[in-house]
PDB file of C-alpha atoms in Angstrom:
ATOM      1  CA  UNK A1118      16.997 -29.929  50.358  1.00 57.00           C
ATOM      2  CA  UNK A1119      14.733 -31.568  47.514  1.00 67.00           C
ATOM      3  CA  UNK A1120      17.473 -30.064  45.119  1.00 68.00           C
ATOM      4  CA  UNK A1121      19.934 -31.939  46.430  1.00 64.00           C
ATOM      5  CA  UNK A1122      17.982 -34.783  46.754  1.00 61.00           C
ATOM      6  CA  UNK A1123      17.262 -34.949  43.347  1.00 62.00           C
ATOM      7  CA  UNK A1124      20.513 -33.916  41.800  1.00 62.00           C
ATOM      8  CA  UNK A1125      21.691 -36.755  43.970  1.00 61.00           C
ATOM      9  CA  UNK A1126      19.148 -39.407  42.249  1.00 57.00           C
ATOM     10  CA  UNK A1127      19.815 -38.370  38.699  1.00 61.00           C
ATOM     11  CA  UNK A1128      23.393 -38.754  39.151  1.00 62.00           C
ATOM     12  CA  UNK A1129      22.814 -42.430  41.355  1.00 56.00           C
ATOM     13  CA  UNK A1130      20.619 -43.818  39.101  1.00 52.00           C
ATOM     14  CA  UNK A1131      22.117 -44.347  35.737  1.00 53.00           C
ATOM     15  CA  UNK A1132      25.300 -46.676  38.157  1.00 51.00           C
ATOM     16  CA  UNK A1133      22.486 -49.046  39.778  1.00 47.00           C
ATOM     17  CA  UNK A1134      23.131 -52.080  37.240  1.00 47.00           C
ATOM     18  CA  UNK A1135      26.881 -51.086  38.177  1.00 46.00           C
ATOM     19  CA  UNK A1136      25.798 -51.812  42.015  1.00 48.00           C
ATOM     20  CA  UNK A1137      24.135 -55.364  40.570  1.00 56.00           C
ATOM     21  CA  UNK A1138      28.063 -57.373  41.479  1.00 63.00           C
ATOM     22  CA  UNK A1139      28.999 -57.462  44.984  1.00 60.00           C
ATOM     23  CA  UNK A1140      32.470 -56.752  46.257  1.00 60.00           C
ATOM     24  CA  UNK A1141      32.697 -60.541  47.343  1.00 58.00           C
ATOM     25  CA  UNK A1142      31.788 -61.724  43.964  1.00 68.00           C
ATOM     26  CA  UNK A1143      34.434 -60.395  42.272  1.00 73.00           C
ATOM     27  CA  UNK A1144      37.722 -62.151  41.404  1.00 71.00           C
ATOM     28  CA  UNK A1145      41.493 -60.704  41.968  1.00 71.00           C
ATOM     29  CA  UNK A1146      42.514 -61.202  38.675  1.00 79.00           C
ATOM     30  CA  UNK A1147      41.432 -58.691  36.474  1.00 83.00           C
ATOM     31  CA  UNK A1148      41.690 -60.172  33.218  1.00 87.00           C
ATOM     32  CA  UNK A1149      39.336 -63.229  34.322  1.00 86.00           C
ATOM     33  CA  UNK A1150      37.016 -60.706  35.973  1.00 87.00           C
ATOM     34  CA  UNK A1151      36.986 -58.843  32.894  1.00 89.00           C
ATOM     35  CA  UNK A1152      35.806 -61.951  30.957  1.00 90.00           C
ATOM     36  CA  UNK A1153      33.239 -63.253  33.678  1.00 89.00           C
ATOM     37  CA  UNK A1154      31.719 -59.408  33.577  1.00 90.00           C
ATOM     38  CA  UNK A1155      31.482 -59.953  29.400  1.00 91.00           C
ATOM     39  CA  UNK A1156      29.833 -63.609  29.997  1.00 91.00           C
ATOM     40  CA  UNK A1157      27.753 -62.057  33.023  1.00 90.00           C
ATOM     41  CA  UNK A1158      26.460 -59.632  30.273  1.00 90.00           C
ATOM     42  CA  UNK A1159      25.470 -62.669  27.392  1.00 90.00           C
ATOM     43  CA  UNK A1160      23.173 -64.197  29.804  1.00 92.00           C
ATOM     44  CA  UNK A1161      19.902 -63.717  31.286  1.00 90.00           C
ATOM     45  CA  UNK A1162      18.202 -63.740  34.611  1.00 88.00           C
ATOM     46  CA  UNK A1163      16.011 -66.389  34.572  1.00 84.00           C
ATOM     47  CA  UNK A1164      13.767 -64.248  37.209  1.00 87.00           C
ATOM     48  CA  UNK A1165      13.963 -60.819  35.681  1.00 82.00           C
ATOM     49  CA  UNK A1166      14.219 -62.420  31.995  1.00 75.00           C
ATOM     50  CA  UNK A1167      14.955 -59.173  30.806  1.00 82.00           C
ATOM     51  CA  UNK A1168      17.912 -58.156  32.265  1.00 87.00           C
ATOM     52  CA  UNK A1169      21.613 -59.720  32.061  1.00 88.00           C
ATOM     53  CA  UNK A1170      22.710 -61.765  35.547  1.00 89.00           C
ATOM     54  CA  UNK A1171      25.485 -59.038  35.468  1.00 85.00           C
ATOM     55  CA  UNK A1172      23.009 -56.173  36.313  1.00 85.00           C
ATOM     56  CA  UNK A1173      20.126 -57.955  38.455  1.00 85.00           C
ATOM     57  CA  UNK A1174      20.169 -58.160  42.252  1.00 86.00           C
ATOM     58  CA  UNK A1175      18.102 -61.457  42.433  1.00 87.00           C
ATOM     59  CA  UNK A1176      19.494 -64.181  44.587  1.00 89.00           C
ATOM     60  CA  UNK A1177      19.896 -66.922  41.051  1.00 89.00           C
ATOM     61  CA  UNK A1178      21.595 -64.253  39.039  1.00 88.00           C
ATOM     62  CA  UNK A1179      24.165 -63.997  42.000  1.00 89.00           C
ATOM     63  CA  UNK A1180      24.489 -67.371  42.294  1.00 90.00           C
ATOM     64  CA  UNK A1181      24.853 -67.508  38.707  1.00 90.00           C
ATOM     65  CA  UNK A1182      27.519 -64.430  39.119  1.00 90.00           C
ATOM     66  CA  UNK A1183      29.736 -66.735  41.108  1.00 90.00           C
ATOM     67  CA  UNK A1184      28.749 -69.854  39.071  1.00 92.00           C
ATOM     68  CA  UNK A1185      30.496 -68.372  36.091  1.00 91.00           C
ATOM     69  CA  UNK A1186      33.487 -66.851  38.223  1.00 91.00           C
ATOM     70  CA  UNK A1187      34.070 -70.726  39.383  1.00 91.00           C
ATOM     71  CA  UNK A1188      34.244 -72.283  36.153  1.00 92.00           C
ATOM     72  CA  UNK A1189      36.605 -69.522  35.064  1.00 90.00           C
ATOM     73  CA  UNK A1190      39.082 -69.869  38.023  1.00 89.00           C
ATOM     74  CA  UNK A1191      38.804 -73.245  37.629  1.00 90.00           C
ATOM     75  CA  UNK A1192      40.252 -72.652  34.072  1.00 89.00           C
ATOM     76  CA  UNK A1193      37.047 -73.169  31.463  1.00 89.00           C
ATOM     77  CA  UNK A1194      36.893 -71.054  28.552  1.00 91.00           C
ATOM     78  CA  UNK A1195      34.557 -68.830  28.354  1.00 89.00           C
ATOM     79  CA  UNK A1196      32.954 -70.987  25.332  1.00 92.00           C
ATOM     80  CA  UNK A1197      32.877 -73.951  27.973  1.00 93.00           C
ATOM     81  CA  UNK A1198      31.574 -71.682  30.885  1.00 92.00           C
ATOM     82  CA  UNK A1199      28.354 -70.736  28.639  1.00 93.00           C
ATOM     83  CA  UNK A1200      28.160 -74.486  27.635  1.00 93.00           C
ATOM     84  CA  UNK A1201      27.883 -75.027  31.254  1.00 93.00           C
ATOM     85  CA  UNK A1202      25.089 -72.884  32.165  1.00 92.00           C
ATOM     86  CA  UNK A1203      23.081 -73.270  29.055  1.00 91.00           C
ATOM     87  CA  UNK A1204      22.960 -77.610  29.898  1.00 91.00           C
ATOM     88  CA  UNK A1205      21.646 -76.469  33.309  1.00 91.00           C
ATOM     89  CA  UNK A1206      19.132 -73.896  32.390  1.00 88.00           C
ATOM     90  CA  UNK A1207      18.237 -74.462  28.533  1.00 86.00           C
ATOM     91  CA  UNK A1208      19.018 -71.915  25.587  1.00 85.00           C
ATOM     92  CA  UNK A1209      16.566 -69.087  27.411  1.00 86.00           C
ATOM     93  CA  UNK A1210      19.473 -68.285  29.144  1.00 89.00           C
ATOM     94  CA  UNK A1211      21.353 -66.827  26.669  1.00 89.00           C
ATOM     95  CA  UNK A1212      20.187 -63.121  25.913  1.00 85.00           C
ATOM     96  CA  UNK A1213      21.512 -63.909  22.471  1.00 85.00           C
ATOM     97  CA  UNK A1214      20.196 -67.227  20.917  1.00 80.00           C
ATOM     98  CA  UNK A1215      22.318 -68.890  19.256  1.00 79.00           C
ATOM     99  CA  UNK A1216      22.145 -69.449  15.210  1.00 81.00           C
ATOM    100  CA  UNK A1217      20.624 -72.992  14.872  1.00 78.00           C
ATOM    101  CA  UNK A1218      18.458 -75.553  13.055  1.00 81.00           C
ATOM    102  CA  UNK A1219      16.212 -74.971  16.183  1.00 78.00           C
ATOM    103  CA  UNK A1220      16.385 -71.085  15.870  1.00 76.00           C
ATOM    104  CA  UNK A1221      16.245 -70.854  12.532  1.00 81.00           C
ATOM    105  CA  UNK A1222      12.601 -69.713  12.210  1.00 84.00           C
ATOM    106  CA  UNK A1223      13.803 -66.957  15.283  1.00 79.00           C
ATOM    107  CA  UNK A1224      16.813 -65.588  13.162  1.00 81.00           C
ATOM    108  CA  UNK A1225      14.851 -65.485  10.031  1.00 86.00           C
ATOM    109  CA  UNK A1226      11.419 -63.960  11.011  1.00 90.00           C
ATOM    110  CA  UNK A1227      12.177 -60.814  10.672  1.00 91.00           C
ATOM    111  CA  UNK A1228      13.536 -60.446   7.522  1.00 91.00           C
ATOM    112  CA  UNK A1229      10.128 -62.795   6.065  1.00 93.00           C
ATOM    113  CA  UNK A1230       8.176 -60.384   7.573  1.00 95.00           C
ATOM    114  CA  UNK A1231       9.973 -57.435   5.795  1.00 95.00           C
ATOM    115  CA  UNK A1232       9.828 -59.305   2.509  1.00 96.00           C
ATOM    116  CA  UNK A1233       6.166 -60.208   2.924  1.00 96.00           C
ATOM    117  CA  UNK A1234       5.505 -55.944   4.039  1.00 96.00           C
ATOM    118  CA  UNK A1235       7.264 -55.143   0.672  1.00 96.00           C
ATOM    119  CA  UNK A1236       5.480 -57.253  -1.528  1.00 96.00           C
ATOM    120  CA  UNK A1237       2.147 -56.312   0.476  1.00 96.00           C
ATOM    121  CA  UNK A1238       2.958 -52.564  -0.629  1.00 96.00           C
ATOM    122  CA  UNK A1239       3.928 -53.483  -4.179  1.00 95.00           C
ATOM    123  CA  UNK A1240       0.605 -55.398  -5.008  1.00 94.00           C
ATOM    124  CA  UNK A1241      -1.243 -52.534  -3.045  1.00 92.00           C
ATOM    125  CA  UNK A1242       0.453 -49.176  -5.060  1.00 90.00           C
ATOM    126  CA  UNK A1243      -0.366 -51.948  -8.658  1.00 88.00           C
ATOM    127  CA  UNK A1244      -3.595 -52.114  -7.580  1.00 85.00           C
ATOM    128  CA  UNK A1245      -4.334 -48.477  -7.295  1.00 83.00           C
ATOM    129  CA  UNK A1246      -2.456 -47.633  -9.800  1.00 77.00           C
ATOM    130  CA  UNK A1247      -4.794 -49.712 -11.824  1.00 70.00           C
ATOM    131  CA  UNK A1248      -7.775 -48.303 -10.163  1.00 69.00           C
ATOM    132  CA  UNK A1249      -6.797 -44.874 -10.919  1.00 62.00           C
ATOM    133  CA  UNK A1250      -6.925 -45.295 -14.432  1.00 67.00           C
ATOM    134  CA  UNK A1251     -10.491 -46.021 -14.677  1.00 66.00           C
ATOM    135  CA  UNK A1252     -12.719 -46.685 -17.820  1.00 75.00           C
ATOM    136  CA  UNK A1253     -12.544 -43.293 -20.265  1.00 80.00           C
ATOM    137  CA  UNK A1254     -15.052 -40.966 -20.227  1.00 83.00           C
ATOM    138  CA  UNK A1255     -18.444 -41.883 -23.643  1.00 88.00           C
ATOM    139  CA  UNK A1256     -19.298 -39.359 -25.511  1.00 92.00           C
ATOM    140  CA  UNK A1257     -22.153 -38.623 -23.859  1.00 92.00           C
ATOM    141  CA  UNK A1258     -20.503 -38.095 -20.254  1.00 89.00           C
ATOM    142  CA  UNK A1259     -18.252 -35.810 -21.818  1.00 89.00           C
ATOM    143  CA  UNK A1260     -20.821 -33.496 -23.403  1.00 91.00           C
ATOM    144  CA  UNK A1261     -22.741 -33.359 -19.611  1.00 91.00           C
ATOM    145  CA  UNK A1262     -19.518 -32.575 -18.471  1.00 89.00           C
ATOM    146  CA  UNK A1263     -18.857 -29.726 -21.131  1.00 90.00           C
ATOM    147  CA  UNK A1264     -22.312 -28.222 -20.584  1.00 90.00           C
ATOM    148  CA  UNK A1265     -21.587 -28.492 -16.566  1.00 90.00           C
ATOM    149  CA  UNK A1266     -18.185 -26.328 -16.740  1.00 90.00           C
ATOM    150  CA  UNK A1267     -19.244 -23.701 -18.982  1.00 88.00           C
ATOM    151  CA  UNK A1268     -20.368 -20.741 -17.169  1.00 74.00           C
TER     152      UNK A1268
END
């Protein structure tokens, strides 16, 4: 019986975001479902914060769900719906900022801290490059040294 059990849960599992939209939430019309699941997707559970309202099961993310499904029956764009929600619940909604004065330092982070790893390593691999080098060996160092290899 555990078998089955388990076959049964590795096959249920990967489908329980797919579970996170109840039958009641979603619209006859498939094209405007199809765009409420793609705007459901772009924004974020304010109580989960790391999940999309399309694949939590929290009570705000559903009311969120049919939020969205409103505005779109009620003929917004999907540009308007987003507009919508992020006015009610700021721009931590969105599970993808958007590009902005305000964001700017978000966006561009990562590629400052690549550029400031790269020159890091540069100025490191000069430096012991330079180290390597050393001061040449006086006359006298090299005659110890002579008398130390021979056999």
């Amino acid at each position: 019986m555990k078998p089955l059990l388990l076959a049964f849960l590795l096959f249920a599992l990967p489908f329980g975001p797919a579970f996170a939209v109840n039958p009641d939430e979603v619209l006859s019309d498939p094209a405007l479902e199809t765009r409420a699941r793609a705007i459901s997707a772009e924004l974020r559970c304010m109580v989960c914060q790391n999940q999309s309202i399309d694949d939590s099961n929290a009570e705000l993310a559903k009311d969120l769900r049919v939020l969205v499904r409103e505005r779109l029956a009620n003929g917004d764009s999907d540009e308007a719906v987003i507009d919508y929600v992020v006015s009610r619940y700021g721009e931590f909604v969105l599970l993808k900022p958007r590009f902005e004065t305000k964001t700017l330092i978000l966006w561009g982070m990562p590629a400052t801290l690549l550029l400031i790893g790269a020159i890091t390593l540069v100025v490191a691999a000069r430096r012991r490059a330079g180290q390597a080098k050393g001061t040449p060996l006086s006359e006298d160092e090299k005659e110890k040294l002579k008398k130390l290899l021979q056999p």
